[in-house]
Short mmCIF file of C-alpha atoms in Angstrom, two decimals:
data_model
loop_
_atom_site.label_atom_id
_atom_site.label_comp_id
_atom_site.label_asym_id
_atom_site.label_seq_id
_atom_site.Cartn_x
_atom_site.Cartn_y
_atom_site.Cartn_z
CA MET X 657 11.90 -13.64 -18.05
CA PRO X 658 9.78 -11.85 -15.05
CA LEU X 659 6.88 -13.69 -13.31
CA GLY X 660 3.20 -13.51 -14.89
CA HIS X 661 1.11 -14.29 -11.66
CA LEU X 662 0.98 -16.15 -8.86
CA GLY X 663 -2.13 -18.02 -7.17
CA VAL X 664 -3.15 -18.13 -3.44
CA ASN X 665 -5.35 -20.46 -2.10
CA VAL X 666 -7.71 -19.16 0.43
CA ARG X 667 -9.98 -20.54 3.42
CA ASP X 668 -12.73 -18.24 3.27
CA LEU X 669 -13.08 -16.00 -0.16
CA GLY X 670 -14.94 -13.34 1.48
CA GLN X 671 -12.82 -12.40 4.46
CA ALA X 672 -9.67 -12.99 2.21
CA LYS X 673 -11.20 -10.46 -0.44
CA ALA X 674 -11.87 -7.39 2.03
CA TYR X 675 -8.79 -8.13 3.54
CA TYR X 676 -6.62 -7.52 0.25
CA ASP X 677 -8.75 -5.02 -1.31
CA GLU X 678 -7.97 -2.72 1.66
CA LEU X 679 -4.26 -3.91 1.68
CA MET X 680 -3.46 -4.03 -2.18
CA PRO X 681 -4.24 -0.20 -3.16
CA LEU X 682 -1.45 0.44 -0.13
CA VAL X 683 1.12 -1.54 -2.10
CA GLY X 684 0.65 -0.44 -5.75
CA PHE X 685 -2.01 -2.46 -7.04
CA GLU X 686 -5.64 -2.42 -8.04
CA THR X 687 -8.60 -5.17 -8.99
CA PHE X 688 -8.01 -7.05 -11.72
CA PHE X 689 -11.46 -8.80 -11.78
CA ALA X 690 -13.52 -10.84 -9.34
CA THR X 691 -16.02 -13.84 -9.77
CA GLU X 692 -18.01 -15.69 -7.24
CA GLU X 693 -14.88 -18.26 -7.69
CA GLU X 694 -11.76 -16.01 -7.54
CA PHE X 695 -10.38 -12.11 -7.13
CA SER X 696 -7.16 -10.70 -8.53
CA TYR X 697 -5.10 -7.75 -8.82
CA ARG X 698 -2.55 -6.32 -10.92
CA PRO X 699 -0.04 -3.61 -10.76
CA ALA X 700 -1.68 -0.35 -10.28
CA GLY X 701 -1.46 2.36 -13.61
CA GLY X 702 -0.44 0.00 -16.25
CA LYS X 703 2.67 -0.47 -14.80
CA PRO X 704 3.98 -4.36 -15.42
CA GLY X 705 4.36 -6.44 -12.66
CA THR X 706 3.34 -10.04 -11.09
CA TYR X 707 -0.71 -10.47 -11.22
CA LEU X 708 -2.53 -12.14 -7.65
CA PHE X 709 -5.44 -14.59 -7.98
CA PHE X 710 -7.11 -15.92 -4.98
CA TYR X 711 -8.83 -19.00 -4.73
CA PRO X 712 -11.09 -20.79 -2.63
CA ALA X 713 -8.79 -23.93 -0.97
CA LEU X 714 -10.53 -27.15 -2.12
CA GLU X 715 -8.82 -28.67 1.17
CA ASP X 716 -8.80 -27.59 4.95
CA GLY X 717 -5.74 -26.50 6.73
CA GLU X 718 -3.03 -24.55 8.56
CA TYR X 719 -1.15 -22.33 6.44
CA SER X 720 2.78 -22.53 7.91
CA ARG X 721 5.73 -20.59 6.17
CA HIS X 722 7.79 -23.57 7.19
CA ARG X 723 6.18 -26.25 5.35
CA PRO X 724 6.60 -26.91 1.25
CA ASP X 725 4.34 -24.08 0.54
CA LEU X 726 4.13 -20.17 -0.29
CA GLN X 727 6.86 -18.81 1.43
CA HIS X 728 5.78 -15.20 2.09
CA LEU X 729 4.73 -12.25 -0.33
CA ALA X 730 6.88 -9.18 -0.21
CA PHE X 731 5.79 -6.05 -2.11
CA MET X 732 8.18 -3.47 -2.86
CA VAL X 733 6.95 0.03 -1.77
CA LYS X 734 9.36 3.53 -2.50
CA THR X 735 9.69 4.89 0.63
CA ARG X 736 11.03 3.59 3.72
CA GLU X 737 7.70 6.07 5.45
CA GLU X 738 5.43 3.70 3.43
CA VAL X 739 7.13 0.44 5.09
CA ASP X 740 6.62 1.75 8.41
CA ARG X 741 2.78 3.00 7.64
CA LEU X 742 2.05 -0.23 6.33
CA HIS X 743 3.85 -1.93 9.56
CA GLU X 744 1.03 0.58 11.08
CA TRP X 745 -1.64 -0.53 8.79
CA ALA X 746 -1.09 -4.51 10.22
CA VAL X 747 -0.27 -3.62 14.14
CA LYS X 748 -3.93 -1.41 13.86
CA ARG X 749 -5.45 -4.74 12.49
CA GLY X 750 -3.71 -7.02 15.11
CA ALA X 751 -1.54 -8.83 13.19
CA ASN X 752 0.97 -11.05 14.37
CA VAL X 753 4.29 -8.87 13.40
CA LEU X 754 7.04 -11.05 12.67
CA TYR X 755 9.68 -8.22 12.16
CA GLU X 756 9.07 -5.05 12.79
CA PRO X 757 10.42 -2.20 10.23
CA GLN X 758 14.21 -2.69 10.17
CA GLU X 759 17.15 -2.54 7.63
CA PHE X 760 17.91 -6.11 6.77
CA PRO X 761 21.45 -5.89 5.77
CA GLN X 762 22.22 -9.49 4.44
CA TYR X 763 19.65 -8.75 1.73
CA GLY X 764 21.48 -5.47 0.68
CA PRO X 765 22.23 -2.41 2.21
CA THR X 766 19.26 -0.37 1.59
CA TYR X 767 17.14 -3.19 2.48
CA TYR X 768 14.44 -1.89 4.92
CA ALA X 769 11.34 -3.85 5.42
CA THR X 770 8.61 -5.30 8.07
CA PHE X 771 6.85 -8.63 8.08
CA TRP X 772 3.75 -9.69 9.60
CA GLU X 773 1.07 -12.66 9.47
CA GLY X 774 -1.54 -11.41 7.03
CA HIS X 775 -5.20 -13.22 6.10
CA ASP X 776 -4.95 -16.98 6.95
CA GLY X 777 -1.48 -16.58 8.46
CA VAL X 778 0.28 -16.19 5.09
CA THR X 779 3.60 -13.89 5.67
CA LEU X 780 3.39 -10.68 4.39
CA GLU X 781 6.30 -8.37 3.66
CA THR X 782 6.82 -4.71 2.41
CA VAL X 783 10.30 -3.48 1.67
CA CYS X 784 11.90 -0.49 0.57
CA HIS X 785 15.26 -0.72 -1.31
CA ARG X 786 16.10 3.08 -0.81
#
């Protein structure tokens, strides 16, 4: 059964929305709805897939992918060129790149990905399976 949606808490809703409003169309998502209390995205063009909802964090604290919590978000893209382009997008925004675009054979013979720290330090990945 597919995953319906994920909820992510952020420190500053406005800053997070500005960041994800720029990123999400690049990885095939469109705005679902936005209010003063939350914002969300869905797969673009009516495609099936998981929706993402963002909420204001009610408690302060630093994100760490090493604690029990959200480890990372991975976005599938169609080509390796898109992985490279999104890596460049992250670098231009001063992101801490965890892994340059490369093959990860332990995940499959065609797994090509890049990882970076996005808004609030959440690890983001773009991956092509071709």
